[in-house]
């Protein structure tokens, strides 16, 4: 059970089931076994690199798209929806970029616009699939601060990642690799045996760094090159 306002890291290797879990939470697929109960309206925040950057839309247009779910199919967004989108952009710190072309924004700004889109949908369970991918340190800090504020407002946020250090920042951690390995507070859920079971490899300590690295036993990129240790 995940309480309202919790920040939950969903940790696992590529292909471990993180995206499948998110699809099940949204009702796109049915669980093959067990029971999944969602007592919240749910929306996924896309990765920015999956978004069409050449499509001629503004940040305000993208944020307004989230209101479509609450409108009849024949109705277009009007002033009320645009106002809600502006409020969402202000919440993520991008009100002054409302008229900017979405594709002209930085990766971190685009990520925050996509979060604004989920906010205009009224969702109170936000599913973020690798949201920190490709962000520089300042953008990552801004996004983490935004996640903290949204959780403080009662939004439940699940953040998929394959990085152990990143998962350890949140209130709760769910470790997956085709099945649930562990779930709980980071101090308990990220033990050495759990990480070894999650990644199917072994744990190494990285000199000069406090976190552990995970060396998967048989984990390769699609091009056949071995993956570096996750940190």
PDB file of C-alpha atoms in Angstrom:
ATOM      1  CA  UNK A   1       0.000   0.000   0.000  1.00  0.00           C
ATOM      2  CA  UNK A   2       1.315   3.430  -1.003  1.00  0.00           C
ATOM      3  CA  UNK A   3       0.075   6.445   0.992  1.00  0.00           C
ATOM      4  CA  UNK A   4      -1.001   9.705  -0.639  1.00  0.00           C
ATOM      5  CA  UNK A   5       1.848  12.174  -1.003  1.00  0.00           C
ATOM      6  CA  UNK A   6       4.544   9.494  -1.077  1.00  0.00           C
ATOM      7  CA  UNK A   7       7.538   9.643  -3.404  1.00  0.00           C
ATOM      8  CA  UNK A   8       8.232   6.105  -4.579  1.00  0.00           C
ATOM      9  CA  UNK A   9      11.315   4.984  -6.475  1.00  0.00           C
ATOM     10  CA  UNK A  10      10.649   2.038  -8.802  1.00  0.00           C
ATOM     11  CA  UNK A  11      14.047   0.411  -9.250  1.00  0.00           C
ATOM     12  CA  UNK A  12      15.040  -2.305 -11.662  1.00  0.00           C
ATOM     13  CA  UNK A  13      17.073  -3.146 -14.757  1.00  0.00           C
ATOM     14  CA  UNK A  14      15.914  -2.392 -18.275  1.00  0.00           C
ATOM     15  CA  UNK A  15      13.239  -4.946 -19.113  1.00  0.00           C
ATOM     16  CA  UNK A  16      12.593  -5.623 -15.425  1.00  0.00           C
ATOM     17  CA  UNK A  17       8.931  -4.600 -15.531  1.00  0.00           C
ATOM     18  CA  UNK A  18       8.882  -0.913 -14.564  1.00  0.00           C
ATOM     19  CA  UNK A  19       7.048   0.272 -17.673  1.00  0.00           C
ATOM     20  CA  UNK A  20       4.740  -2.750 -17.539  1.00  0.00           C
ATOM     21  CA  UNK A  21       3.799  -1.821 -13.971  1.00  0.00           C
ATOM     22  CA  UNK A  22       3.000   1.733 -15.066  1.00  0.00           C
ATOM     23  CA  UNK A  23       0.820   0.449 -17.909  1.00  0.00           C
ATOM     24  CA  UNK A  24      -1.060  -1.782 -15.481  1.00  0.00           C
ATOM     25  CA  UNK A  25      -1.580   1.106 -13.061  1.00  0.00           C
ATOM     26  CA  UNK A  26      -3.149   3.100 -15.887  1.00  0.00           C
ATOM     27  CA  UNK A  27      -5.436   0.218 -16.796  1.00  0.00           C
ATOM     28  CA  UNK A  28      -3.831  -0.365 -20.197  1.00  0.00           C
ATOM     29  CA  UNK A  29      -3.117  -4.015 -19.377  1.00  0.00           C
ATOM     30  CA  UNK A  30      -4.459  -6.489 -16.828  1.00  0.00           C
ATOM     31  CA  UNK A  31      -2.193  -8.200 -14.270  1.00  0.00           C
ATOM     32  CA  UNK A  32      -1.628 -11.885 -15.071  1.00  0.00           C
ATOM     33  CA  UNK A  33      -1.894 -12.708 -11.373  1.00  0.00           C
ATOM     34  CA  UNK A  34      -2.666 -10.970  -8.105  1.00  0.00           C
ATOM     35  CA  UNK A  35      -4.706  -7.831  -7.571  1.00  0.00           C
ATOM     36  CA  UNK A  36      -3.880  -4.235  -8.430  1.00  0.00           C
ATOM     37  CA  UNK A  37      -6.071  -1.602  -6.805  1.00  0.00           C
ATOM     38  CA  UNK A  38      -5.680   2.061  -7.760  1.00  0.00           C
ATOM     39  CA  UNK A  39      -7.651   4.573  -5.705  1.00  0.00           C
ATOM     40  CA  UNK A  40      -6.433   7.629  -7.606  1.00  0.00           C
ATOM     41  CA  UNK A  41      -6.607   9.267 -11.008  1.00  0.00           C
ATOM     42  CA  UNK A  42      -3.393   8.436 -12.794  1.00  0.00           C
ATOM     43  CA  UNK A  43      -1.227   9.989 -15.530  1.00  0.00           C
ATOM     44  CA  UNK A  44       2.190   9.212 -16.975  1.00  0.00           C
ATOM     45  CA  UNK A  45       4.863  11.859 -17.484  1.00  0.00           C
ATOM     46  CA  UNK A  46       6.647  10.916 -20.700  1.00  0.00           C
ATOM     47  CA  UNK A  47      10.375  11.013 -21.182  1.00  0.00           C
ATOM     48  CA  UNK A  48      11.272  14.175 -23.058  1.00  0.00           C
ATOM     49  CA  UNK A  49      13.153  12.263 -25.745  1.00  0.00           C
ATOM     50  CA  UNK A  50       9.905  10.480 -26.664  1.00  0.00           C
ATOM     51  CA  UNK A  51       8.124  13.752 -27.361  1.00  0.00           C
ATOM     52  CA  UNK A  52       7.851  15.221 -30.828  1.00  0.00           C
ATOM     53  CA  UNK A  53      10.110  18.261 -30.693  1.00  0.00           C
ATOM     54  CA  UNK A  54       9.502  19.395 -34.278  1.00  0.00           C
ATOM     55  CA  UNK A  55       5.728  19.731 -33.906  1.00  0.00           C
ATOM     56  CA  UNK A  56       4.801  23.456 -33.913  1.00  0.00           C
ATOM     57  CA  UNK A  57       3.213  23.787 -30.478  1.00  0.00           C
ATOM     58  CA  UNK A  58       3.943  26.093 -27.562  1.00  0.00           C
ATOM     59  CA  UNK A  59       4.550  25.112 -23.959  1.00  0.00           C
ATOM     60  CA  UNK A  60       1.038  26.400 -23.209  1.00  0.00           C
ATOM     61  CA  UNK A  61      -0.431  24.173 -25.940  1.00  0.00           C
ATOM     62  CA  UNK A  62       1.277  21.108 -24.481  1.00  0.00           C
ATOM     63  CA  UNK A  63       0.132  21.918 -20.943  1.00  0.00           C
ATOM     64  CA  UNK A  64      -3.418  22.477 -22.201  1.00  0.00           C
ATOM     65  CA  UNK A  65      -3.501  18.980 -23.741  1.00  0.00           C
ATOM     66  CA  UNK A  66      -3.956  17.547 -20.263  1.00  0.00           C
ATOM     67  CA  UNK A  67      -7.413  19.130 -20.033  1.00  0.00           C
ATOM     68  CA  UNK A  68      -8.737  17.149 -23.005  1.00  0.00           C
ATOM     69  CA  UNK A  69      -9.531  14.099 -20.873  1.00  0.00           C
ATOM     70  CA  UNK A  70     -12.159  16.100 -18.993  1.00  0.00           C
ATOM     71  CA  UNK A  71     -13.863  17.531 -22.082  1.00  0.00           C
ATOM     72  CA  UNK A  72     -16.502  16.024 -24.403  1.00  0.00           C
ATOM     73  CA  UNK A  73     -14.951  14.790 -27.659  1.00  0.00           C
ATOM     74  CA  UNK A  74     -16.576  17.603 -29.618  1.00  0.00           C
ATOM     75  CA  UNK A  75     -15.393  20.456 -27.392  1.00  0.00           C
ATOM     76  CA  UNK A  76     -12.088  22.271 -27.779  1.00  0.00           C
ATOM     77  CA  UNK A  77     -10.179  23.780 -24.836  1.00  0.00           C
ATOM     78  CA  UNK A  78     -11.382  27.289 -24.044  1.00  0.00           C
ATOM     79  CA  UNK A  79     -10.415  30.098 -21.692  1.00  0.00           C
ATOM     80  CA  UNK A  80     -10.973  28.030 -18.551  1.00  0.00           C
ATOM     81  CA  UNK A  81      -8.674  25.272 -19.823  1.00  0.00           C
ATOM     82  CA  UNK A  82      -6.021  27.776 -20.918  1.00  0.00           C
ATOM     83  CA  UNK A  83      -6.173  29.380 -17.475  1.00  0.00           C
ATOM     84  CA  UNK A  84      -5.689  25.995 -15.832  1.00  0.00           C
ATOM     85  CA  UNK A  85      -2.707  25.335 -18.118  1.00  0.00           C
ATOM     86  CA  UNK A  86      -1.127  28.689 -17.223  1.00  0.00           C
ATOM     87  CA  UNK A  87      -1.583  27.918 -13.538  1.00  0.00           C
ATOM     88  CA  UNK A  88       0.118  24.553 -14.041  1.00  0.00           C
ATOM     89  CA  UNK A  89       3.027  26.181 -15.895  1.00  0.00           C
ATOM     90  CA  UNK A  90       3.360  28.677 -13.045  1.00  0.00           C
ATOM     91  CA  UNK A  91       3.423  25.779 -10.590  1.00  0.00           C
ATOM     92  CA  UNK A  92       6.394  24.237 -12.411  1.00  0.00           C
ATOM     93  CA  UNK A  93       8.134  27.613 -12.745  1.00  0.00           C
ATOM     94  CA  UNK A  94       7.632  28.107 -16.484  1.00  0.00           C
ATOM     95  CA  UNK A  95       4.843  30.671 -16.789  1.00  0.00           C
ATOM     96  CA  UNK A  96       7.150  33.085 -18.624  1.00  0.00           C
ATOM     97  CA  UNK A  97       7.835  30.379 -21.244  1.00  0.00           C
ATOM     98  CA  UNK A  98       4.154  29.747 -22.027  1.00  0.00           C
ATOM     99  CA  UNK A  99       4.442  31.049 -25.599  1.00  0.00           C
ATOM    100  CA  UNK A 100       7.829  29.496 -26.328  1.00  0.00           C
ATOM    101  CA  UNK A 101       8.038  26.673 -28.857  1.00  0.00           C
ATOM    102  CA  UNK A 102       8.133  23.392 -26.943  1.00  0.00           C
ATOM    103  CA  UNK A 103      11.042  22.089 -29.008  1.00  0.00           C
ATOM    104  CA  UNK A 104      13.144  25.183 -28.239  1.00  0.00           C
ATOM    105  CA  UNK A 105      13.115  24.528 -24.489  1.00  0.00           C
ATOM    106  CA  UNK A 106      15.880  22.731 -22.632  1.00  0.00           C
ATOM    107  CA  UNK A 107      15.445  19.093 -21.654  1.00  0.00           C
ATOM    108  CA  UNK A 108      14.674  20.006 -18.063  1.00  0.00           C
ATOM    109  CA  UNK A 109      12.146  22.643 -19.122  1.00  0.00           C
ATOM    110  CA  UNK A 110      10.405  20.218 -21.473  1.00  0.00           C
ATOM    111  CA  UNK A 111      10.180  17.690 -18.654  1.00  0.00           C
ATOM    112  CA  UNK A 112       8.519  20.285 -16.427  1.00  0.00           C
ATOM    113  CA  UNK A 113       6.057  21.224 -19.198  1.00  0.00           C
ATOM    114  CA  UNK A 114       5.062  17.562 -19.456  1.00  0.00           C
ATOM    115  CA  UNK A 115       4.525  17.511 -15.695  1.00  0.00           C
ATOM    116  CA  UNK A 116       2.317  20.595 -16.075  1.00  0.00           C
ATOM    117  CA  UNK A 117       0.291  18.655 -18.648  1.00  0.00           C
ATOM    118  CA  UNK A 118      -0.382  15.876 -16.112  1.00  0.00           C
ATOM    119  CA  UNK A 119      -1.382  18.488 -13.519  1.00  0.00           C
ATOM    120  CA  UNK A 120      -4.016  19.972 -15.840  1.00  0.00           C
ATOM    121  CA  UNK A 121      -5.501  16.496 -16.217  1.00  0.00           C
ATOM    122  CA  UNK A 122      -6.308  16.490 -12.502  1.00  0.00           C
ATOM    123  CA  UNK A 123      -4.298  13.334 -11.823  1.00  0.00           C
ATOM    124  CA  UNK A 124      -3.154  12.769  -8.253  1.00  0.00           C
ATOM    125  CA  UNK A 125      -0.939   9.772  -9.049  1.00  0.00           C
ATOM    126  CA  UNK A 126       1.961  10.757 -11.315  1.00  0.00           C
ATOM    127  CA  UNK A 127       4.019   8.048 -13.010  1.00  0.00           C
ATOM    128  CA  UNK A 128       7.438   9.299 -14.112  1.00  0.00           C
ATOM    129  CA  UNK A 129       9.383   6.991 -16.414  1.00  0.00           C
ATOM    130  CA  UNK A 130      13.114   7.777 -16.089  1.00  0.00           C
ATOM    131  CA  UNK A 131      12.439  11.544 -15.707  1.00  0.00           C
ATOM    132  CA  UNK A 132      16.068  12.464 -14.960  1.00  0.00           C
ATOM    133  CA  UNK A 133      17.485  10.915 -18.135  1.00  0.00           C
ATOM    134  CA  UNK A 134      19.641  13.398 -20.036  1.00  0.00           C
ATOM    135  CA  UNK A 135      19.259  16.247 -17.540  1.00  0.00           C
ATOM    136  CA  UNK A 136      22.209  18.296 -16.320  1.00  0.00           C
ATOM    137  CA  UNK A 137      22.775  18.783 -12.582  1.00  0.00           C
ATOM    138  CA  UNK A 138      20.874  22.112 -12.243  1.00  0.00           C
ATOM    139  CA  UNK A 139      17.864  20.744 -14.163  1.00  0.00           C
ATOM    140  CA  UNK A 140      17.939  17.588 -12.075  1.00  0.00           C
ATOM    141  CA  UNK A 141      17.916  19.652  -8.871  1.00  0.00           C
ATOM    142  CA  UNK A 142      14.959  21.727 -10.133  1.00  0.00           C
ATOM    143  CA  UNK A 143      13.007  18.602 -11.037  1.00  0.00           C
ATOM    144  CA  UNK A 144      13.728  16.971  -7.687  1.00  0.00           C
ATOM    145  CA  UNK A 145      12.556  20.130  -5.897  1.00  0.00           C
ATOM    146  CA  UNK A 146       9.362  20.123  -7.987  1.00  0.00           C
ATOM    147  CA  UNK A 147       8.695  16.483  -7.092  1.00  0.00           C
ATOM    148  CA  UNK A 148       9.108  17.373  -3.415  1.00  0.00           C
ATOM    149  CA  UNK A 149       6.607  20.241  -3.730  1.00  0.00           C
ATOM    150  CA  UNK A 150       4.049  18.128  -5.575  1.00  0.00           C
ATOM    151  CA  UNK A 151       4.319  15.410  -2.939  1.00  0.00           C
ATOM    152  CA  UNK A 152       3.864  18.082  -0.286  1.00  0.00           C
ATOM    153  CA  UNK A 153       0.612  19.036  -2.030  1.00  0.00           C
ATOM    154  CA  UNK A 154      -0.616  15.453  -1.686  1.00  0.00           C
ATOM    155  CA  UNK A 155       0.357  14.091  -5.096  1.00  0.00           C
ATOM    156  CA  UNK A 156       1.658  10.528  -5.063  1.00  0.00           C
ATOM    157  CA  UNK A 157       4.629  10.187  -7.390  1.00  0.00           C
ATOM    158  CA  UNK A 158       6.261   7.004  -8.686  1.00  0.00           C
ATOM    159  CA  UNK A 159       9.667   7.485 -10.311  1.00  0.00           C
ATOM    160  CA  UNK A 160      11.056   4.657 -12.449  1.00  0.00           C
ATOM    161  CA  UNK A 161      14.834   4.410 -12.520  1.00  0.00           C
ATOM    162  CA  UNK A 162      17.625   1.880 -12.925  1.00  0.00           C
ATOM    163  CA  UNK A 163      20.005   3.889 -10.732  1.00  0.00           C
ATOM    164  CA  UNK A 164      20.334   2.786  -7.114  1.00  0.00           C
ATOM    165  CA  UNK A 165      21.501   6.166  -5.783  1.00  0.00           C
ATOM    166  CA  UNK A 166      18.550   7.912  -7.392  1.00  0.00           C
ATOM    167  CA  UNK A 167      16.028   5.447  -5.949  1.00  0.00           C
ATOM    168  CA  UNK A 168      17.487   5.915  -2.468  1.00  0.00           C
ATOM    169  CA  UNK A 169      16.403   9.593  -2.412  1.00  0.00           C
ATOM    170  CA  UNK A 170      12.698   8.833  -2.127  1.00  0.00           C
ATOM    171  CA  UNK A 171      10.351   7.886   0.722  1.00  0.00           C
ATOM    172  CA  UNK A 172       9.776   4.326  -0.476  1.00  0.00           C
ATOM    173  CA  UNK A 173      11.457   1.993  -2.950  1.00  0.00           C
ATOM    174  CA  UNK A 174       9.941  -0.826  -4.992  1.00  0.00           C
ATOM    175  CA  UNK A 175      12.566  -3.168  -6.467  1.00  0.00           C
ATOM    176  CA  UNK A 176      11.468  -5.124  -9.536  1.00  0.00           C
ATOM    177  CA  UNK A 177      12.937  -7.725 -11.825  1.00  0.00           C
ATOM    178  CA  UNK A 178      10.020  -9.532 -13.481  1.00  0.00           C
ATOM    179  CA  UNK A 179       8.550  -9.767  -9.977  1.00  0.00           C
ATOM    180  CA  UNK A 180       8.602  -7.733  -6.767  1.00  0.00           C
ATOM    181  CA  UNK A 181      11.924  -8.190  -4.988  1.00  0.00           C
ATOM    182  CA  UNK A 182      11.337  -5.768  -2.122  1.00  0.00           C
ATOM    183  CA  UNK A 183       9.263  -2.775  -1.055  1.00  0.00           C
ATOM    184  CA  UNK A 184       9.804  -0.373   1.819  1.00  0.00           C
ATOM    185  CA  UNK A 185      12.005   2.393   3.155  1.00  0.00           C
ATOM    186  CA  UNK A 186      15.310   2.736   1.268  1.00  0.00           C
ATOM    187  CA  UNK A 187      17.380   1.701   4.300  1.00  0.00           C
ATOM    188  CA  UNK A 188      15.650  -1.686   4.358  1.00  0.00           C
ATOM    189  CA  UNK A 189      14.614  -2.144   0.727  1.00  0.00           C
ATOM    190  CA  UNK A 190      18.053  -1.503  -0.793  1.00  0.00           C
ATOM    191  CA  UNK A 191      20.086  -4.131   1.023  1.00  0.00           C
ATOM    192  CA  UNK A 192      22.942  -5.904  -0.734  1.00  0.00           C
ATOM    193  CA  UNK A 193      20.996  -9.201  -1.180  1.00  0.00           C
ATOM    194  CA  UNK A 194      18.019  -7.284  -2.616  1.00  0.00           C
ATOM    195  CA  UNK A 195      20.182  -5.427  -5.134  1.00  0.00           C
ATOM    196  CA  UNK A 196      21.905  -8.633  -6.179  1.00  0.00           C
ATOM    197  CA  UNK A 197      18.502 -10.269  -6.718  1.00  0.00           C
ATOM    198  CA  UNK A 198      17.209  -7.205  -8.557  1.00  0.00           C
ATOM    199  CA  UNK A 199      20.095  -6.967 -10.990  1.00  0.00           C
ATOM    200  CA  UNK A 200      21.104 -10.609 -11.176  1.00  0.00           C
ATOM    201  CA  UNK A 201      24.709  -9.674 -10.507  1.00  0.00           C
ATOM    202  CA  UNK A 202      26.920  -8.635  -7.659  1.00  0.00           C
ATOM    203  CA  UNK A 203      27.633  -5.453  -5.721  1.00  0.00           C
ATOM    204  CA  UNK A 204      30.842  -3.463  -5.843  1.00  0.00           C
ATOM    205  CA  UNK A 205      31.936  -0.519  -3.734  1.00  0.00           C
ATOM    206  CA  UNK A 206      33.140   2.412  -5.813  1.00  0.00           C
ATOM    207  CA  UNK A 207      36.285   4.018  -4.371  1.00  0.00           C
ATOM    208  CA  UNK A 208      35.696   7.555  -3.115  1.00  0.00           C
ATOM    209  CA  UNK A 209      31.927   7.352  -3.450  1.00  0.00           C
ATOM    210  CA  UNK A 210      29.408   6.504  -0.710  1.00  0.00           C
ATOM    211  CA  UNK A 211      26.961   4.637  -2.912  1.00  0.00           C
ATOM    212  CA  UNK A 212      27.197   1.077  -4.173  1.00  0.00           C
ATOM    213  CA  UNK A 213      27.567   0.126  -7.812  1.00  0.00           C
ATOM    214  CA  UNK A 214      25.780  -2.802  -9.393  1.00  0.00           C
ATOM    215  CA  UNK A 215      27.582  -5.011 -11.877  1.00  0.00           C
ATOM    216  CA  UNK A 216      24.911  -7.119 -13.632  1.00  0.00           C
ATOM    217  CA  UNK A 217      25.941 -10.639 -14.491  1.00  0.00           C
ATOM    218  CA  UNK A 218      24.518 -10.666 -18.034  1.00  0.00           C
ATOM    219  CA  UNK A 219      23.264  -7.176 -18.849  1.00  0.00           C
ATOM    220  CA  UNK A 220      24.108  -5.619 -22.221  1.00  0.00           C
ATOM    221  CA  UNK A 221      22.976  -2.699 -24.285  1.00  0.00           C
ATOM    222  CA  UNK A 222      21.090  -3.437 -27.510  1.00  0.00           C
ATOM    223  CA  UNK A 223      24.333  -2.967 -29.458  1.00  0.00           C
ATOM    224  CA  UNK A 224      26.014  -5.773 -27.523  1.00  0.00           C
ATOM    225  CA  UNK A 225      28.364  -3.629 -25.477  1.00  0.00           C
ATOM    226  CA  UNK A 226      28.493  -4.356 -21.731  1.00  0.00           C
ATOM    227  CA  UNK A 227      26.750  -1.775 -19.584  1.00  0.00           C
ATOM    228  CA  UNK A 228      28.779   0.215 -17.088  1.00  0.00           C
ATOM    229  CA  UNK A 229      28.034  -0.188 -13.417  1.00  0.00           C
ATOM    230  CA  UNK A 230      24.891   1.631 -12.362  1.00  0.00           C
ATOM    231  CA  UNK A 231      25.425   4.111  -9.570  1.00  0.00           C
TER     232      UNK A 231
END
